[in-house]
mmCIF file of C-alpha atoms in Angstrom:
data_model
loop_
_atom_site.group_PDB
_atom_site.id
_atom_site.type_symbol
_atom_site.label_atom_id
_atom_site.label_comp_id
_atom_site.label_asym_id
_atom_site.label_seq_id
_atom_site.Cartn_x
_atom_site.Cartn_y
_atom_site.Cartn_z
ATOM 1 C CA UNK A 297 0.000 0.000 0.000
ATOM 2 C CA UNK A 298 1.645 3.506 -0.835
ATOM 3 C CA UNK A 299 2.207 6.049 1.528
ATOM 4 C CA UNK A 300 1.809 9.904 0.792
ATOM 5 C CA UNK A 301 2.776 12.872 2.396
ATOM 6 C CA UNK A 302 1.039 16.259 1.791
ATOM 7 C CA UNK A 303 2.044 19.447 2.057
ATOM 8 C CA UNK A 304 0.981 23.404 1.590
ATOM 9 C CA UNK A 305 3.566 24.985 1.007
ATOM 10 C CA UNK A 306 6.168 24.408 3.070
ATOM 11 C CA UNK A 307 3.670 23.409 5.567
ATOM 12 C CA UNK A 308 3.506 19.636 6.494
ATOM 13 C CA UNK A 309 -0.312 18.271 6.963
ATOM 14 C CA UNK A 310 -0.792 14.955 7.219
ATOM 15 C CA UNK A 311 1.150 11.265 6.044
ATOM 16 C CA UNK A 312 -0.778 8.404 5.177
ATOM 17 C CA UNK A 313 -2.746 6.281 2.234
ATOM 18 C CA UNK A 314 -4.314 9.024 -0.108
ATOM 19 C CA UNK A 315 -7.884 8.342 1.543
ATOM 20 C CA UNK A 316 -6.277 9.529 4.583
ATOM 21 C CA UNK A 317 -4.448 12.353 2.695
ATOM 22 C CA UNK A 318 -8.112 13.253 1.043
ATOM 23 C CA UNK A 319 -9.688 13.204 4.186
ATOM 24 C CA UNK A 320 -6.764 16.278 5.663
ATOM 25 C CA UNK A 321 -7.426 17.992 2.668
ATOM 26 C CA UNK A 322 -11.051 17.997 2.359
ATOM 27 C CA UNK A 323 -10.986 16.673 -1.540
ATOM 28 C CA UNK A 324 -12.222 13.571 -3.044
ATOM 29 C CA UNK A 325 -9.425 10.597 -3.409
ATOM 30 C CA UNK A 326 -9.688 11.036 -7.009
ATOM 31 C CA UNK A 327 -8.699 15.002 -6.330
ATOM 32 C CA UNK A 328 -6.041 13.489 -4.446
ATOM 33 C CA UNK A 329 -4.482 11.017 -6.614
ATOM 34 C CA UNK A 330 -4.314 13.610 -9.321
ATOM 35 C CA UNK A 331 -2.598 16.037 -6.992
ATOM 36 C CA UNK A 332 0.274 13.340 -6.332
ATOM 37 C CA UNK A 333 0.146 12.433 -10.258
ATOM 38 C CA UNK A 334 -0.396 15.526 -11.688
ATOM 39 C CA UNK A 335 0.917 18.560 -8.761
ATOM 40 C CA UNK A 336 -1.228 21.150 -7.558
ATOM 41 C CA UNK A 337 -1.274 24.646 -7.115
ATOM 42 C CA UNK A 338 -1.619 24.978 -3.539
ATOM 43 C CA UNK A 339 -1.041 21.384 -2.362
ATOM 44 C CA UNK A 340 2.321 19.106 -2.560
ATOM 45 C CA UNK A 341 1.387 15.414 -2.524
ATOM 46 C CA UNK A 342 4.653 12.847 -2.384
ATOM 47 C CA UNK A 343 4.442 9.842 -2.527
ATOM 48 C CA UNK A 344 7.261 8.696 0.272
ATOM 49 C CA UNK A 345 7.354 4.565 0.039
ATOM 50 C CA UNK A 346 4.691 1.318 0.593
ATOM 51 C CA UNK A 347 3.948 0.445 3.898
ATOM 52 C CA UNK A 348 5.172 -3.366 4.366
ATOM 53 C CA UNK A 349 3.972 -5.895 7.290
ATOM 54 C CA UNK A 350 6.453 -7.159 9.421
ATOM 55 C CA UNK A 351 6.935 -11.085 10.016
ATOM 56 C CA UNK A 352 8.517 -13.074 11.903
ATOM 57 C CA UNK A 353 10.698 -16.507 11.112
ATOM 58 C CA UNK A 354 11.311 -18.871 12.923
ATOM 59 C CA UNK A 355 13.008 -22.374 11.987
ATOM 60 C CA UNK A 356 12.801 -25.465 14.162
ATOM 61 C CA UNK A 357 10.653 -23.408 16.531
ATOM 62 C CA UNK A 358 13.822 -21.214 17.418
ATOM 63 C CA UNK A 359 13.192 -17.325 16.503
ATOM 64 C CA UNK A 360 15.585 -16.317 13.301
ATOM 65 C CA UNK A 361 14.714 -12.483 12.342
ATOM 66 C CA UNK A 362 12.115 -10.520 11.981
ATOM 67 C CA UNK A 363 11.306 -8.022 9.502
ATOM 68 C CA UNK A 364 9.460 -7.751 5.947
ATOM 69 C CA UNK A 365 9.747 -10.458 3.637
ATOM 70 C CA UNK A 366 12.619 -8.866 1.373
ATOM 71 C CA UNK A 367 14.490 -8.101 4.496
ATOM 72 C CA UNK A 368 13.973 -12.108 5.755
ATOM 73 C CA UNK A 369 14.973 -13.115 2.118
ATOM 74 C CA UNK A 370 18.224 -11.160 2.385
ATOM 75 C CA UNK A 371 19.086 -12.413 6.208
ATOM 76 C CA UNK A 372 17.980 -16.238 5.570
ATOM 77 C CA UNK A 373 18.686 -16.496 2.055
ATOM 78 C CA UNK A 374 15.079 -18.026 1.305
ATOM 79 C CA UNK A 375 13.468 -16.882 -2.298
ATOM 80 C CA UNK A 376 10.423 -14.701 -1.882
ATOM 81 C CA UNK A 377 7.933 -17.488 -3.399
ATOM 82 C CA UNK A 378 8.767 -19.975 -0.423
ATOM 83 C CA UNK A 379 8.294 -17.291 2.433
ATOM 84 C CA UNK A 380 4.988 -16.149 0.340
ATOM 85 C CA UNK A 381 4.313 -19.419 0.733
ATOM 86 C CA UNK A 382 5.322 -20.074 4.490
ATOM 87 C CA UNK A 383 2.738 -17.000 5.099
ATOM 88 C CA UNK A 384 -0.268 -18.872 3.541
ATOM 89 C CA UNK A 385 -2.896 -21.014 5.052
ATOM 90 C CA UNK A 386 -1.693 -24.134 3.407
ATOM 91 C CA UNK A 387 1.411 -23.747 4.887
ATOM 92 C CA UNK A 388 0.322 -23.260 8.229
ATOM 93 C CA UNK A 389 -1.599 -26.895 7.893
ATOM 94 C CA UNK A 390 1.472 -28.492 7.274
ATOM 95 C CA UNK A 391 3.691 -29.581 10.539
ATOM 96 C CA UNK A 392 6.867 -28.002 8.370
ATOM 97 C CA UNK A 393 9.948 -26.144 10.149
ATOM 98 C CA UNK A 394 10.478 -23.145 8.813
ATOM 99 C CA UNK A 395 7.444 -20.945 10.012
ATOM 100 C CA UNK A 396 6.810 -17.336 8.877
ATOM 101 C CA UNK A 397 4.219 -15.451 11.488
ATOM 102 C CA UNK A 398 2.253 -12.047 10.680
ATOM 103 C CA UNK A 399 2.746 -9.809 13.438
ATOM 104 C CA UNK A 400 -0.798 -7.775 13.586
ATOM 105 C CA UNK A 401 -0.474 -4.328 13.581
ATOM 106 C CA UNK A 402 2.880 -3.921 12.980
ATOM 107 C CA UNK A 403 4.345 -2.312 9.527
ATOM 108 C CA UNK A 404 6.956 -0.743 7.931
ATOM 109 C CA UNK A 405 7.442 2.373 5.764
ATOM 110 C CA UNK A 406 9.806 0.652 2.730
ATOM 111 C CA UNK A 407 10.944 4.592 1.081
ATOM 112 C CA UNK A 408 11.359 4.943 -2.276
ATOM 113 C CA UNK A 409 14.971 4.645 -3.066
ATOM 114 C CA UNK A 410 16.242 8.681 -3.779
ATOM 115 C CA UNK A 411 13.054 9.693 -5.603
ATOM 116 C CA UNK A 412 13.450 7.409 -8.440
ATOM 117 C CA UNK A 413 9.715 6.441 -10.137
ATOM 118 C CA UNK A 414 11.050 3.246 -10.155
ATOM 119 C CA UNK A 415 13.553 1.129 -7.542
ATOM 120 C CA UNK A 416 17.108 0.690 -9.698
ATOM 121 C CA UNK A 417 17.905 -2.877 -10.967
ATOM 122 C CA UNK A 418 20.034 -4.863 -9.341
ATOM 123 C CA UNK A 419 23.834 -5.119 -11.060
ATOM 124 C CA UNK A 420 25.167 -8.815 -11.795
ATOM 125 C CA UNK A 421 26.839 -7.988 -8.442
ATOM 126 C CA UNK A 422 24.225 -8.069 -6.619
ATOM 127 C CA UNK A 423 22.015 -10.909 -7.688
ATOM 128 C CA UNK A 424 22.493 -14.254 -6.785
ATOM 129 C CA UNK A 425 24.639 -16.471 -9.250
ATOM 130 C CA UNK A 426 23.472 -20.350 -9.713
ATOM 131 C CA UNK A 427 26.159 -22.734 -8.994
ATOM 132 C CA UNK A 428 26.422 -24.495 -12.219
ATOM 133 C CA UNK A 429 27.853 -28.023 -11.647
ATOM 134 C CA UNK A 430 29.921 -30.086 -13.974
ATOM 135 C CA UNK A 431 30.222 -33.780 -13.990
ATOM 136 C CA UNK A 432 33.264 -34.599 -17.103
ATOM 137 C CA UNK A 433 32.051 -38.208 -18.295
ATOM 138 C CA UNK A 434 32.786 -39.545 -21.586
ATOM 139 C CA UNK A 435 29.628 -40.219 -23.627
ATOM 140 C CA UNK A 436 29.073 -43.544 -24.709
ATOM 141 C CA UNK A 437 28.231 -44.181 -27.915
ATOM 142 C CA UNK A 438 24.726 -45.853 -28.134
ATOM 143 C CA UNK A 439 23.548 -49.143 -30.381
ATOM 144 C CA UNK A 440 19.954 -48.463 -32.013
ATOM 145 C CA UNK A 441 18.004 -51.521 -31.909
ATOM 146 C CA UNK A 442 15.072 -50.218 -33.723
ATOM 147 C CA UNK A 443 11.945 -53.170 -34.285
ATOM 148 C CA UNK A 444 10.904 -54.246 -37.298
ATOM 149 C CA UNK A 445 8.670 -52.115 -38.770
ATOM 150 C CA UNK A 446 11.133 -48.960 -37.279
ATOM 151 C CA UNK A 447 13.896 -50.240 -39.951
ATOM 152 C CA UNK A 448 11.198 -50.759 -42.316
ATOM 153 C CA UNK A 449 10.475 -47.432 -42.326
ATOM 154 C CA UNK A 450 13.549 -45.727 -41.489
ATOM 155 C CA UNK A 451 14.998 -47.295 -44.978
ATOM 156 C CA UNK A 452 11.573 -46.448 -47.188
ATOM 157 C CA UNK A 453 12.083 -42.791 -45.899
ATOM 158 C CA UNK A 454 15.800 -42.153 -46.289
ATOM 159 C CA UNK A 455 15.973 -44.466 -49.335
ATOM 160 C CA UNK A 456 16.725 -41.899 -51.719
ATOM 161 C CA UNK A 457 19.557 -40.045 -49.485
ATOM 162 C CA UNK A 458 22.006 -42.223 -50.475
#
């Protein structure tokens, strides 16, 4: 969920969704949206970051970190489809070890990384390489011991290569 802060002026109002920035400024949330889109006149609407929830993981019913799930990812080096996972219902039916708990209430302001529109991409630095593996083994040659009707046709259709 995106988090906005308004301002007149200099003047700080309010922080919050833009139905809570509507609601300080006395406009619609369309009027809003179009001020933090668009700019405004009199009003300044930023938008500042997404507000996150915070989990907790545990593994082997021993507390590991806390945190949202791309700060987890980055401590425990799990991929963000397995701790999406670990936070559904089907997960929590299964007796598995790793556990990832929703702690109510509690978020997190993730800002927006020096006013970009977008977060930057990642360099080949930073992302994870896959360990490639290797095995050197000669490659046998293999017999073909095609059936009957195989040969049969095999021959009719390259008959003519030769």
């Amino acid at each position: 969920m995106k988090v906005y802060e308004a301002y007149e002026g200099d003047t700080f109002i309010a922080t919050g969704t833009i139905k809570d920035i509507a609601a300080a400024l006395g406009v619609s949330e369309s009027r809003a949206r179009a001020m933090a889109n668009r700019g405004h006149s009199k009003y300044t609407v930023i938008e500042i970051g997404t507000r996150r929830q915070i989990y907790a993981y545990y593994f082997n019913d021993e507390f590991v970190t806390e945190g949202t799930m791309h700060q987890i990812a980055e401590v425990t080096g799990e991929q963000l489809v397995t701790l999406n996972f670990l936070s559904s219902n089907a997960a929590k039916k299964r007796n598995l070890t790793k556990t990832l708990i929703k702690l109510e209430g509690e978020t997190m302001i993730v800002k927006r990384t020096h006013g970009a529109k977008f977060a930057p991409v990642p360099t080949n630095d930073e992302r994870k390489e896959a360990i490639k593996v290797f095995k050197n083994v000669p490659v046998k040659p293999a017999e073909w011991k095609p059936s009957d009707y195989t040969r049969d046709l095999f021959e009719h259709t390259f008959r003519k290569w030769a």
